[in-house]
Structure formats: C-alpha cells, structure tokens
Amino acid sequence: MVPKLRALIERKPLAFLILSILYLALLVLFRWGVHPTVEILWFLCGGIFGIYFLDIAEVFFSLRPSPFRSVFFEAPFALVCAFVVTSSGSMFASGLVLSILETILLWQVGEWRVTGALNGWFALMAAPVTLRVQRWTVIISVILFFLMSVLFVR
C-alpha cells in the first residue's frame, strides 16, 4: 500500500499542488491575517489531506470510472461543503471540504481545457448534454467555489 500511496503523491501535477497550496495560504491570510493560531494548523492539515483525499479514495476502492468526477457527486458535495463551512466549527473539516471542492474544480477545468467538454462528468445522463449546459456547469462550479471560500473567510 505504501508504494501506491507514494506513487499517488508523486503523480500529482506540480501546478495542481502549487495552486492548492496558494489557495489554502490565501484563505489563511484572509481569515486570520498574520496572527498565528492553532486553528490555522488544523485548517492546513485538513486542506493538505483534502488535496489527495479523492485520489486516495479512487485508488483505495479501485474506482474506475471515478464517481467523484461527476455532477452527481459535485452537486451534493457542494451542499455538504456549505454546511461544513458555515456550521461545523471544525477547521480540519473546513480545510478538507474546501480543498476537495478545489480539486473537483481543477479536474473540471483541466478536462475542459484538454477536451473542450465535460462529457465524462455527465456520463450517467440518459441523453447527451449540450456543450452550453457543460459550459454553464463550469461557470456555476467556479461561482460555488468562490462562494464557499467567501463563506469560510467571513
């Protein structure tokens, strides 16, 4: 299991990792400023774990195709994220869900840039989804991501 975990960590694109760390750092800066607290450590631990959480789940449960790369996972997860960020009080949980939400967004944007569509995200739909709806899905995902970030910082 350790070699699989190591391979999983090493295959994460550097740009993805840098964006994730910068995002977490910005949230820390906007929420706490330059006043260090123990909450920051819990938040960062949750956030760093969240960067790899879905990848670990895919490998651990041998999920192919991944159910996490689907609008049927993303939509309910956004609701869970909103609940955790606004109600939980756990900085670890907040870091975890915000980082997972960012991962989902980065996956979407990456697929959009590579293929020009999100067909895989709608694979469980009975009928094909138009490119316009797919584009709106990315736009709504970006809006939800920023909304959750603002709710956390508030």
mmCIF file of C-alpha atoms in Angstrom:
data_model
loop_
_atom_site.group_PDB
_atom_site.id
_atom_site.type_symbol
_atom_site.label_atom_id
_atom_site.label_comp_id
_atom_site.label_asym_id
_atom_site.label_seq_id
_atom_site.Cartn_x
_atom_site.Cartn_y
_atom_site.Cartn_z
ATOM 1 C CA MET A 1 0.000 0.000 0.000
ATOM 2 C CA VAL A 2 2.839 2.422 0.772
ATOM 3 C CA PRO A 3 4.274 2.251 -2.785
ATOM 4 C CA LYS A 4 0.786 3.027 -4.181
ATOM 5 C CA LEU A 5 0.449 5.985 -1.847
ATOM 6 C CA ARG A 6 3.888 7.268 -2.774
ATOM 7 C CA ALA A 7 3.120 6.930 -6.495
ATOM 8 C CA LEU A 8 -0.169 8.748 -5.958
ATOM 9 C CA ILE A 9 1.571 11.638 -4.221
ATOM 10 C CA GLU A 10 4.299 11.842 -6.856
ATOM 11 C CA ARG A 11 1.919 11.820 -9.826
ATOM 12 C CA LYS A 12 0.024 14.904 -8.658
ATOM 13 C CA PRO A 13 0.926 17.654 -11.167
ATOM 14 C CA LEU A 14 3.148 20.329 -9.647
ATOM 15 C CA ALA A 15 0.897 23.136 -10.925
ATOM 16 C CA PHE A 16 -2.079 21.484 -9.216
ATOM 17 C CA LEU A 17 -0.174 21.244 -5.946
ATOM 18 C CA ILE A 18 1.062 24.849 -6.155
ATOM 19 C CA LEU A 19 -2.448 26.172 -6.879
ATOM 20 C CA SER A 20 -3.845 24.198 -3.958
ATOM 21 C CA ILE A 21 -1.202 25.426 -1.505
ATOM 22 C CA LEU A 22 -1.638 29.025 -2.701
ATOM 23 C CA TYR A 23 -5.407 28.735 -2.282
ATOM 24 C CA LEU A 24 -5.014 27.453 1.289
ATOM 25 C CA ALA A 25 -2.474 30.189 2.065
ATOM 26 C CA LEU A 26 -4.816 32.883 0.736
ATOM 27 C CA LEU A 27 -7.684 31.583 2.846
ATOM 28 C CA VAL A 28 -5.444 31.627 5.910
ATOM 29 C CA LEU A 29 -4.319 35.174 5.134
ATOM 30 C CA PHE A 30 -7.867 36.469 4.552
ATOM 31 C CA ARG A 31 -9.374 34.725 7.579
ATOM 32 C CA TRP A 32 -6.654 35.117 10.202
ATOM 33 C CA GLY A 33 -4.297 37.705 8.759
ATOM 34 C CA VAL A 34 -0.816 37.410 10.175
ATOM 35 C CA HIS A 35 -1.957 36.322 13.627
ATOM 36 C CA PRO A 36 -0.961 32.683 14.070
ATOM 37 C CA THR A 37 -3.385 30.412 15.895
ATOM 38 C CA VAL A 38 -3.672 26.676 16.397
ATOM 39 C CA GLU A 39 -6.785 26.764 14.190
ATOM 40 C CA ILE A 40 -4.549 27.542 11.223
ATOM 41 C CA LEU A 41 -2.632 24.292 11.748
ATOM 42 C CA TRP A 42 -5.845 22.257 11.833
ATOM 43 C CA PHE A 43 -7.151 24.029 8.740
ATOM 44 C CA LEU A 44 -3.907 23.425 6.825
ATOM 45 C CA CYS A 45 -3.807 19.758 7.874
ATOM 46 C CA GLY A 46 -7.352 19.270 6.591
ATOM 47 C CA GLY A 47 -6.575 21.202 3.424
ATOM 48 C CA ILE A 48 -3.424 19.268 2.618
ATOM 49 C CA PHE A 49 -5.210 15.989 3.275
ATOM 50 C CA GLY A 50 -8.028 17.201 1.009
ATOM 51 C CA ILE A 51 -5.611 17.737 -1.878
ATOM 52 C CA TYR A 52 -5.073 13.978 -2.034
ATOM 53 C CA PHE A 53 -8.314 12.688 -0.477
ATOM 54 C CA LEU A 54 -10.237 11.866 -3.661
ATOM 55 C CA ASP A 55 -7.145 10.406 -5.335
ATOM 56 C CA ILE A 56 -6.588 8.145 -2.326
ATOM 57 C CA ALA A 57 -10.249 7.094 -2.335
ATOM 58 C CA GLU A 58 -10.102 6.229 -6.052
ATOM 59 C CA VAL A 59 -7.008 4.071 -5.559
ATOM 60 C CA PHE A 60 -8.086 2.500 -2.252
ATOM 61 C CA PHE A 61 -11.527 1.485 -3.531
ATOM 62 C CA SER A 62 -10.313 0.795 -7.112
ATOM 63 C CA LEU A 63 -12.931 3.115 -8.575
ATOM 64 C CA ARG A 64 -12.976 3.171 -12.391
ATOM 65 C CA PRO A 65 -14.537 5.320 -13.667
ATOM 66 C CA SER A 66 -14.356 7.667 -10.744
ATOM 67 C CA PRO A 67 -17.726 8.603 -9.251
ATOM 68 C CA PHE A 68 -16.108 11.787 -7.939
ATOM 69 C CA ARG A 69 -15.674 13.192 -11.454
ATOM 70 C CA SER A 70 -19.400 13.555 -11.939
ATOM 71 C CA VAL A 71 -22.011 16.252 -11.498
ATOM 72 C CA PHE A 72 -23.941 13.687 -9.461
ATOM 73 C CA PHE A 73 -21.195 13.847 -6.842
ATOM 74 C CA GLU A 74 -20.318 17.512 -7.231
ATOM 75 C CA ALA A 75 -23.794 18.946 -6.600
ATOM 76 C CA PRO A 76 -24.485 17.179 -3.284
ATOM 77 C CA PHE A 77 -20.889 17.708 -2.208
ATOM 78 C CA ALA A 78 -21.309 21.463 -2.683
ATOM 79 C CA LEU A 79 -24.206 21.296 -0.212
ATOM 80 C CA VAL A 80 -22.088 19.318 2.265
ATOM 81 C CA CYS A 81 -19.298 21.848 1.818
ATOM 82 C CA ALA A 82 -21.677 24.732 2.536
ATOM 83 C CA PHE A 83 -22.896 23.003 5.686
ATOM 84 C CA VAL A 84 -19.405 22.227 6.975
ATOM 85 C CA VAL A 85 -18.033 25.707 6.231
ATOM 86 C CA THR A 86 -20.968 27.543 7.810
ATOM 87 C CA SER A 87 -21.916 25.240 10.671
ATOM 88 C CA SER A 88 -19.260 22.778 11.743
ATOM 89 C CA GLY A 89 -16.706 24.926 13.543
ATOM 90 C CA SER A 90 -14.052 22.318 12.747
ATOM 91 C CA MET A 91 -11.117 23.910 10.960
ATOM 92 C CA PHE A 92 -9.846 20.488 9.861
ATOM 93 C CA ALA A 93 -13.205 19.678 8.241
ATOM 94 C CA SER A 94 -13.406 23.115 6.626
ATOM 95 C CA GLY A 95 -9.921 22.757 5.158
ATOM 96 C CA LEU A 96 -10.763 19.267 3.944
ATOM 97 C CA VAL A 97 -14.004 20.132 2.147
ATOM 98 C CA LEU A 98 -12.689 23.373 0.646
ATOM 99 C CA SER A 99 -9.640 21.566 -0.663
ATOM 100 C CA ILE A 100 -11.791 18.767 -2.110
ATOM 101 C CA LEU A 101 -14.049 21.343 -3.754
ATOM 102 C CA GLU A 102 -10.984 22.965 -5.290
ATOM 103 C CA THR A 103 -9.795 19.562 -6.515
ATOM 104 C CA ILE A 104 -13.127 18.961 -8.219
ATOM 105 C CA LEU A 105 -12.978 22.395 -9.853
ATOM 106 C CA LEU A 106 -9.401 21.843 -11.043
ATOM 107 C CA TRP A 107 -10.411 18.469 -12.520
ATOM 108 C CA GLN A 108 -13.283 20.127 -14.375
ATOM 109 C CA VAL A 109 -11.202 22.992 -15.702
ATOM 110 C CA GLY A 110 -8.468 20.556 -16.708
ATOM 111 C CA GLU A 111 -10.876 18.330 -18.625
ATOM 112 C CA TRP A 112 -12.459 21.369 -20.253
ATOM 113 C CA ARG A 113 -9.053 22.660 -21.382
ATOM 114 C CA VAL A 114 -7.950 19.274 -22.735
ATOM 115 C CA THR A 115 -11.160 18.054 -24.408
ATOM 116 C CA GLY A 116 -13.260 21.206 -24.756
ATOM 117 C CA ALA A 117 -16.144 19.461 -22.997
ATOM 118 C CA LEU A 118 -17.198 17.732 -19.790
ATOM 119 C CA ASN A 119 -18.742 14.620 -21.321
ATOM 120 C CA GLY A 120 -17.278 12.374 -18.621
ATOM 121 C CA TRP A 121 -18.960 14.453 -15.920
ATOM 122 C CA PHE A 122 -22.355 13.698 -17.472
ATOM 123 C CA ALA A 123 -21.731 10.043 -18.365
ATOM 124 C CA LEU A 124 -24.629 8.826 -16.198
ATOM 125 C CA MET A 125 -27.162 11.013 -18.018
ATOM 126 C CA ALA A 126 -29.619 9.202 -20.276
ATOM 127 C CA ALA A 127 -29.252 11.740 -23.080
ATOM 128 C CA PRO A 128 -26.214 13.727 -24.204
ATOM 129 C CA VAL A 129 -25.754 17.093 -22.514
ATOM 130 C CA THR A 130 -25.189 20.110 -24.740
ATOM 131 C CA LEU A 131 -21.924 21.996 -24.726
ATOM 132 C CA ARG A 132 -23.789 25.072 -23.476
ATOM 133 C CA VAL A 133 -25.010 23.215 -20.378
ATOM 134 C CA GLN A 134 -21.491 21.867 -19.821
ATOM 135 C CA ARG A 135 -20.072 25.394 -20.048
ATOM 136 C CA TRP A 136 -22.639 26.618 -17.517
ATOM 137 C CA THR A 137 -21.671 23.745 -15.247
ATOM 138 C CA VAL A 138 -18.085 25.030 -15.150
ATOM 139 C CA ILE A 139 -19.268 28.605 -14.569
ATOM 140 C CA ILE A 140 -21.570 27.542 -11.725
ATOM 141 C CA SER A 141 -18.763 25.428 -10.241
ATOM 142 C CA VAL A 142 -16.458 28.452 -10.207
ATOM 143 C CA ILE A 143 -19.163 30.592 -8.593
ATOM 144 C CA LEU A 144 -19.841 27.934 -5.924
ATOM 145 C CA PHE A 145 -16.121 27.594 -5.243
ATOM 146 C CA PHE A 146 -15.743 31.336 -4.656
ATOM 147 C CA LEU A 147 -18.953 31.467 -2.626
ATOM 148 C CA MET A 148 -17.742 28.687 -0.305
ATOM 149 C CA SER A 149 -14.399 30.465 0.049
ATOM 150 C CA VAL A 150 -16.097 33.740 0.967
ATOM 151 C CA LEU A 151 -18.383 31.966 3.438
ATOM 152 C CA PHE A 152 -15.330 30.472 5.106
ATOM 153 C CA VAL A 153 -13.428 33.762 5.303
ATOM 154 C CA ARG A 154 -16.408 35.751 6.618
#
